[in-house]
C-alpha positions in Angstrom: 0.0 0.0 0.0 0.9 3.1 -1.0 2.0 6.1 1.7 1.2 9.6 1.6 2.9 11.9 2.9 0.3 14.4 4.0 3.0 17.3 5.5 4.0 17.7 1.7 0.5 19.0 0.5 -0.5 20.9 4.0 3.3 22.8 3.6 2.2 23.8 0.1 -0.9 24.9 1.3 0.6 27.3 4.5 3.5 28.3 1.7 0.7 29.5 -0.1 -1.2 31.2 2.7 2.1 33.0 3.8 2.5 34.4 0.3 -0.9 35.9 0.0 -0.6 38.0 3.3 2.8 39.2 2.3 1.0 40.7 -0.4 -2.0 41.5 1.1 -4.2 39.8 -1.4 -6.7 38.2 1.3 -6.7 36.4 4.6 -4.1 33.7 6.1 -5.7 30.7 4.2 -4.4 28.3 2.2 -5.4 25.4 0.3 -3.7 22.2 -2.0 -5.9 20.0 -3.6 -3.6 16.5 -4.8 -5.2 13.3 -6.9 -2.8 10.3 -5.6 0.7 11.3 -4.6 0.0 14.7 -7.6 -0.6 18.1 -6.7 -2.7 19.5 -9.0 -3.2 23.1 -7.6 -2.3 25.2 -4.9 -4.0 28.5 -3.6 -4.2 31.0 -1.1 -7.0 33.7 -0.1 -7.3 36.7 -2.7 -10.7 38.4 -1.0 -9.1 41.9 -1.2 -6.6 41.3 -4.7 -10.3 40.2 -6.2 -12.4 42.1 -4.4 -14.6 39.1 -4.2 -16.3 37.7 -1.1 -15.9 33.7 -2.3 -12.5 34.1 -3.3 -11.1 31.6 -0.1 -8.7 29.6 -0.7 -10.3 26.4 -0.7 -12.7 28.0 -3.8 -9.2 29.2 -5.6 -7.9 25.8 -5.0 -11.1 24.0 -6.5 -11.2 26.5 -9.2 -7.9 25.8 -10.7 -7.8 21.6 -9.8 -11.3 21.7 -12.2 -9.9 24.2 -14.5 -6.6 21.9 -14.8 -8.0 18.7 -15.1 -10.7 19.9 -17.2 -13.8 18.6 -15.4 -15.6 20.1 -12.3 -15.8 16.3 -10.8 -13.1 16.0 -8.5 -13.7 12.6 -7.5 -10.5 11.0 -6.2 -9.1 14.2 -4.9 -8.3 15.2 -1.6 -8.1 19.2 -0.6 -5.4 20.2 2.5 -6.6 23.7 4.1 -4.1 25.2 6.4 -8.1 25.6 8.8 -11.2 23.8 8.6 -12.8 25.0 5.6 -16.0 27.4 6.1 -19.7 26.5 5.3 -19.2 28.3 2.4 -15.9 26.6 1.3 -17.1 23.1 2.6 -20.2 22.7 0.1 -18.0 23.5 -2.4 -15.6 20.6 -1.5 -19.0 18.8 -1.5 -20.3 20.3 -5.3 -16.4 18.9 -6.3 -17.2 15.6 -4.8 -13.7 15.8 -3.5 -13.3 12.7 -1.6 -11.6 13.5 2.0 -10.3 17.6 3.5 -7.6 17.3 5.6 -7.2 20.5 8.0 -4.4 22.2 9.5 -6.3 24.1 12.3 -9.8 23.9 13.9 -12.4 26.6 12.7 -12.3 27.9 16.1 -8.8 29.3 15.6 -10.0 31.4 12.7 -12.4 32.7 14.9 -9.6 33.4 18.0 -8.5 35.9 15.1 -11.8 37.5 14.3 -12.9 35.4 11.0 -16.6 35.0 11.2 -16.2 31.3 10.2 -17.5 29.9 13.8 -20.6 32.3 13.4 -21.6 31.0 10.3 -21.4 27.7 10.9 -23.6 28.4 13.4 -25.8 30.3 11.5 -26.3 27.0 8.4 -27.1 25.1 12.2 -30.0 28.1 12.8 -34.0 27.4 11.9 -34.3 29.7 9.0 -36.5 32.2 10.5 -34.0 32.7 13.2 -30.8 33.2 11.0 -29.7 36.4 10.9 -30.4 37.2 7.3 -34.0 36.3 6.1 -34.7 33.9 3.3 -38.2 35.1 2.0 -39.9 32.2 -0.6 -42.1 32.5 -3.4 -41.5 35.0 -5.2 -42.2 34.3 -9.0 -42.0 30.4 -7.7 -43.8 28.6 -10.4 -41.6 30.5 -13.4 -38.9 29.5 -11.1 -40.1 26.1 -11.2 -40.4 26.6 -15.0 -36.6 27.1 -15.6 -36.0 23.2 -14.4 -39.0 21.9 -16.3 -37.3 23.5 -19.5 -33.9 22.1 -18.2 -35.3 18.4 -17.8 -36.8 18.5 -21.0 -33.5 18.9 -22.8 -32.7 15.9 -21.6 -29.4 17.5 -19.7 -27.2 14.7 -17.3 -27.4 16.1 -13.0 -23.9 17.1 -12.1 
């Protein structure tokens, strides 16, 4: 059986995390996603270089491992976050289908340093009226209901 050597991937991931708060581009996070003993992509956080709210480094890292292997099924992949990905991050590992996250720290640490990740997850674990933004329903629902009607009828396969 085969060993892997799981400091490798988790050292390419806080490499990564370093670099992107030397230049500022986002939070201390990084991420390496690896199929077997191959790293296909490493990334870090570039919230403020992108300006972009979902630009963690778990969602750069799935971004380029799809973009490089040319499929958005990452089955047989494995993703190393330098800290327990957020809810956010974690259904995208999930979307991926990547097959096991290995973490460097807890979520609670990113908390200890003000990240809201702890308070979200908390918030997913919230009834929905009680969460602290409001989902309101209905709203054009059957038309909305109409797009996936259209969508099964062209015979599309589920991703």
């Amino acid at each position: 059986m085969e060993t892997i050597d799981h400091k490798h991937p988790m050292q390419l991931a806080i490499d990564s995390a370093i670099e992107g708060i030397t230049k500022n581009e986002g939070g201390p996070f990084g991420a390496c996603v690896v199929k077997g003993n191959q790293v296909i992509s490493v990334a870090h956080n570039t919230v403020l270089l992108d300006n972009d709210p979902t630009c963690h480094a778990e969602m750069n890292a799935v971004r380029k491992a799809a973009k490089a292997l040319g499929t958005y099924d990452l089955s047989g992949c494995d993703i190393y976050s330098t800290v327990e990905p957020c809810p956010m991050c974690l259904t995208a590992i999930y979307w991926a289908r990547i097959n096991k996250i290995y973490a460097g720290a807890e979520n609670i640490v990113a908390a200890q340093y003000g990240f809201d990740d702890d308070e979200f997850y908390q918030q997913v674990n919230k009834p929905q009226n009680l969460r602290k933004v409001p989902c309101e329903k209905g709203i054009l629902a059957k038309e909305s209901e109409d797009v996936f009607i259209k969508w099964k009828a062209l015979g599309r396969v589920l991703y």
